[in-house]
Every structure is written in C-alpha cells, then in structure tokens.
Amino acid sequence: MTQLHFAISSEDIQNLIKESVDNKIARDILTKLFNQLMGKERDEYLENEAYQRNENALISTMLEMYVQGVSTRKVTKVMEELCGQTYSKSFVSSLTKQLDKDVNEWRNRDISIIKYPYLLVDVVYIKARENRRVVSKACHIAIGISKKGKREILALDISQVETVSSWSNFFEYLKKRGVSGLKMVISDSHKGLVRAIKESFTNVSWQRCQAQNCL
C-alpha cells in the first residue's frame, strides 16, 4: 500500500493547484480534497485503513480530473508535486479503465420507465486521441424532456462524422433501450439528420431548432 506524505505547505499546495490545473471544475475538486487531507494528522501511527481511505480518495480525484479533460501528463505532474509520489501516465490511463463498467451501464440503461414527449438531438465535435493522433469526432447527443419539463441526457455516441447512417444507428439504439411517448424531435436542419428522424420516428413531428446550439 502506498503511503502519502506531504512535503510542502498548504499554501504551496493551493498555489500549485491554481498554476497547474486549468479546468475550473477539476481545480475545485482537487482543492477541496487536499483541504480535507491537509487538515488531518499525517504520522506513522495512523491506521492502515485511514491510509487506504485517503489513497482511494486520491485515485478518485485523479479519475475526476481525467473525466473533466485534464491530460494524463498534467494529472501525473500535479500528483507528483503534491504528494512526492510518482505516478506514470500509463498508471493514470489504466485507472480510467475502472470507469468502463459505469459508463457501459449508463449507456445501456433502460429508458422506458419515463416517457419523453420531446427529444433534442445534435452533434458536438470533440477532439480525441486515436492511433497517437488528435482527431475530430462527432458526438451524437440526445436529450429527453419529460412531461414535467425535466431534461435528461438519454444517450451519447461517437462516430467519425455526422451522416444519415450515423443518425439512423443512433435512433435505433435509442429505440432498443425503450425510448417512448415521443411527440416531437427538435434538431437543426442537417439533411441527413432530418431524413433519419423521419425514417426512424414515423408519426412524430419534427421542429427545427432556432438556436445555434440545440442543446
């Protein structure tokens, strides 16, 4: 078990977090965690269980930083300077595999329990690493609006580009998971998207989104 020893002051840690982490959400999470950790005694008499809890909290923070878009290189750098413990980029990357189960469960969850009369769909282009290159990917997104007006992200799916086929596959994926009660689908006027909506959801109205970003 790794034991964490802080060799710098709380003030130095705060400054390091501000300088090293650009993402505000990740920075706030990291600051909150280390404020808690620095307030506890760190000596050889602490029980192993306490070390384990803090180590788990540290690993959770690494994962949260990664999810929020902080690079593995920067996560490694911050952890090393804060804790005096070396974490390789490959180690941080391996930690992200712990997220696979939760992500797959979320992506394939049953959505038939709640009816969503309105569905907002759009594509957001994101940067992703693929074969050691940074490439652009089309992230298909569906947001359902319930009868009570509550919004919920129902699905995300990544494709190379936005096409009739990619949208048709995305809508079939939604239907297999139980999306129901649809009255209207709202989107931009991308021809492939509009065609896929009309072919996938018969007897459902389509409304063009008036905003630049439908989501």
Coordinates of C-alpha atoms in Angstrom, one line a residue:
M1 CA 0.0 0.0 0.0
T2 CA 1.3 3.5 -0.9
Q3 CA 1.6 5.9 2.0
L4 CA 1.1 9.6 1.2
H5 CA 3.5 12.1 2.7
F6 CA 3.0 15.8 2.1
A7 CA 6.4 17.7 2.0
I8 CA 5.0 21.2 1.1
S9 CA 2.8 23.6 3.0
S10 CA -0.9 24.0 2.5
E11 CA -0.3 27.4 0.9
D12 CA 2.2 26.0 -1.6
I13 CA -0.3 23.3 -2.5
Q14 CA -3.1 25.9 -3.2
N15 CA -0.7 27.9 -5.4
L16 CA 0.4 24.7 -7.2
I17 CA -3.2 23.7 -8.0
K18 CA -4.0 27.1 -9.3
E19 CA -0.9 27.2 -11.6
S20 CA -1.1 23.6 -12.8
V21 CA -4.8 22.9 -13.4
D22 CA -6.6 24.9 -16.0
N23 CA -10.0 23.2 -15.7
K24 CA -12.1 25.0 -13.0
I25 CA -14.2 22.0 -12.0
A26 CA -11.1 19.8 -11.6
R27 CA -9.3 22.5 -9.8
D28 CA -12.2 23.0 -7.3
I29 CA -12.4 19.2 -6.7
L30 CA -8.6 18.9 -6.1
T31 CA -8.6 22.0 -3.8
K32 CA -11.5 20.6 -1.7
L33 CA -9.9 17.2 -1.4
F34 CA -6.5 18.5 -0.3
N35 CA -8.0 20.9 2.1
Q36 CA -9.5 17.9 3.8
L37 CA -6.4 15.8 3.7
M38 CA -4.1 18.6 4.9
G39 CA -6.3 19.1 8.0
K40 CA -5.5 15.6 9.2
E41 CA -2.5 14.3 11.1
R42 CA 0.0 12.5 8.9
D43 CA 2.2 10.3 11.0
E44 CA 3.4 6.7 11.3
Y45 CA 0.7 5.9 13.9
L46 CA -2.2 6.3 11.6
E47 CA -4.0 3.1 10.9
N48 CA -3.7 1.4 7.5
E49 CA -7.4 1.8 7.0
A50 CA -7.1 5.6 7.1
Y51 CA -4.3 5.4 4.6
Q52 CA -6.5 3.3 2.4
R53 CA -9.4 5.7 2.5
N54 CA -7.2 8.7 1.6
E55 CA -5.5 6.8 -1.2
N56 CA -8.9 5.8 -2.6
A57 CA -9.9 9.5 -2.4
L58 CA -6.7 10.5 -4.3
I59 CA -7.4 7.9 -7.0
S60 CA -11.0 9.1 -7.3
T61 CA -9.7 12.7 -7.7
M62 CA -7.3 11.5 -10.5
L63 CA -10.3 10.0 -12.3
E64 CA -12.4 13.0 -11.8
M65 CA -9.7 15.3 -13.2
Y66 CA -9.4 13.0 -16.3
V67 CA -13.1 13.0 -16.9
Q68 CA -13.1 16.8 -16.8
G69 CA -10.5 16.9 -19.5
V70 CA -7.2 17.2 -17.7
S71 CA -4.5 15.4 -19.6
T72 CA -2.8 12.3 -18.1
R73 CA 0.5 14.2 -18.3
K74 CA -0.8 17.1 -16.2
V75 CA -2.5 14.8 -13.7
T76 CA 0.8 13.0 -13.2
K77 CA 2.7 16.2 -12.7
V78 CA 0.3 17.6 -10.2
M79 CA 0.1 14.4 -8.2
E80 CA 3.9 14.0 -8.1
E81 CA 4.5 17.6 -6.9
L82 CA 1.7 17.4 -4.3
C83 CA 2.5 14.0 -2.8
G84 CA 6.1 13.3 -3.6
Q85 CA 4.8 10.1 -5.2
T86 CA 5.5 9.3 -8.8
Y87 CA 2.5 8.2 -10.9
S88 CA 3.2 7.3 -14.5
K89 CA 1.0 8.4 -17.4
S90 CA 0.3 4.8 -18.1
F91 CA -0.8 4.3 -14.5
V92 CA -3.3 7.2 -14.7
S93 CA -4.5 5.8 -18.0
S94 CA -5.0 2.4 -16.5
L95 CA -7.2 3.9 -13.8
T96 CA -9.6 5.1 -16.4
K97 CA -10.5 1.5 -17.2
Q98 CA -12.3 1.5 -13.8
L99 CA -14.8 3.8 -15.4
D100 CA -15.7 1.4 -18.3
K101 CA -18.2 -0.6 -16.3
D102 CA -20.1 2.5 -15.1
V103 CA -20.1 4.1 -18.5
N104 CA -21.4 1.0 -20.2
E105 CA -24.1 0.6 -17.6
W106 CA -25.2 4.2 -18.1
R107 CA -25.1 3.9 -22.0
N108 CA -27.3 0.8 -21.9
R109 CA -29.7 1.6 -19.1
D110 CA -33.4 1.1 -19.6
I111 CA -35.1 4.4 -20.5
S112 CA -38.6 3.0 -21.0
I113 CA -39.8 3.9 -17.4
I114 CA -40.2 7.6 -18.2
K115 CA -41.9 8.9 -21.3
Y116 CA -40.3 11.7 -23.1
P117 CA -42.6 13.6 -25.4
Y118 CA -39.8 15.8 -26.7
L119 CA -36.3 14.9 -27.9
L120 CA -33.5 17.3 -28.6
V121 CA -30.7 15.9 -30.8
D122 CA -27.5 17.4 -32.0
V123 CA -23.8 16.7 -32.8
V124 CA -20.9 18.2 -30.9
Y125 CA -17.5 17.7 -32.5
I126 CA -14.8 16.8 -29.9
K127 CA -11.1 16.1 -30.0
A128 CA -10.0 12.6 -29.3
R129 CA -6.7 10.7 -29.4
E130 CA -6.6 7.9 -31.9
N131 CA -3.5 6.0 -33.0
R132 CA -1.3 8.6 -31.4
R133 CA -3.0 11.4 -33.3
V134 CA -5.6 14.0 -32.2
V135 CA -8.6 13.7 -34.4
S136 CA -12.1 15.3 -34.6
K137 CA -15.1 13.0 -33.7
A138 CA -18.8 13.5 -34.0
C139 CA -20.5 13.0 -30.6
H140 CA -24.2 12.4 -31.2
I141 CA -26.3 13.5 -28.2
A142 CA -30.0 13.0 -27.3
I143 CA -31.7 14.9 -24.5
G144 CA -35.2 13.9 -23.5
I145 CA -37.7 16.3 -22.0
S146 CA -40.3 14.6 -19.7
K147 CA -44.0 15.7 -19.3
K148 CA -42.9 17.6 -16.2
G149 CA -40.3 19.5 -18.2
K150 CA -37.3 17.7 -16.7
R151 CA -34.3 17.3 -19.1
E152 CA -32.2 14.2 -19.1
I153 CA -29.3 13.1 -21.3
L154 CA -30.5 9.8 -22.7
A155 CA -27.6 8.9 -24.9
L156 CA -24.2 9.7 -26.3
D157 CA -22.5 8.0 -29.2
I158 CA -19.3 8.7 -31.1
S159 CA -18.9 8.4 -34.9
Q160 CA -16.3 9.6 -37.4
V161 CA -18.7 12.0 -39.0
E162 CA -22.4 13.0 -39.0
T163 CA -24.3 11.2 -41.6
V164 CA -27.8 9.7 -42.3
S165 CA -26.4 6.3 -41.3
S166 CA -24.8 7.5 -38.1
W167 CA -28.1 9.1 -37.0
S168 CA -30.2 6.1 -38.1
N169 CA -28.0 3.8 -36.0
F170 CA -28.2 6.3 -33.1
F171 CA -32.0 6.3 -33.2
E172 CA -32.2 2.5 -33.4
Y173 CA -30.0 2.4 -30.3
L174 CA -32.4 4.7 -28.5
K175 CA -35.5 2.6 -29.5
K176 CA -33.9 -0.6 -28.4
R177 CA -33.4 0.9 -25.0
G178 CA -37.1 1.8 -24.8
V179 CA -37.5 5.5 -25.7
S180 CA -41.2 6.0 -26.0
G181 CA -44.0 8.6 -25.9
L182 CA -42.3 10.8 -28.5
K183 CA -44.4 13.6 -30.0
M184 CA -41.7 15.9 -31.4
V185 CA -38.0 15.7 -32.2
I186 CA -36.1 19.0 -32.3
S187 CA -32.9 19.4 -34.2
D188 CA -31.0 21.6 -36.7
S189 CA -31.7 21.3 -40.4
H190 CA -28.9 18.9 -41.3
K191 CA -30.3 17.0 -44.2
G192 CA -29.0 13.6 -43.1
L193 CA -30.4 14.2 -39.6
V194 CA -33.8 15.3 -40.7
R195 CA -34.1 12.3 -43.1
A196 CA -33.1 9.9 -40.3
I197 CA -35.6 11.4 -37.9
K198 CA -38.5 11.0 -40.4
E199 CA -37.5 7.4 -41.3
S200 CA -36.9 6.3 -37.7
F201 CA -39.8 8.1 -36.0
T202 CA -42.9 7.8 -38.1
N203 CA -45.9 9.9 -36.9
V204 CA -43.6 12.1 -34.9
S205 CA -43.4 15.8 -35.6
W206 CA -40.1 17.5 -36.4
Q207 CA -39.2 21.0 -35.3
R208 CA -36.2 23.0 -36.5
C209 CA -34.2 24.4 -33.6
Q210 CA -34.0 28.2 -33.8
A211 CA -30.8 28.5 -31.7
Q212 CA -27.3 27.9 -33.0
N213 CA -26.8 25.1 -30.5
C214 CA -29.9 22.9 -30.0
L215 CA -28.7 21.5 -26.7

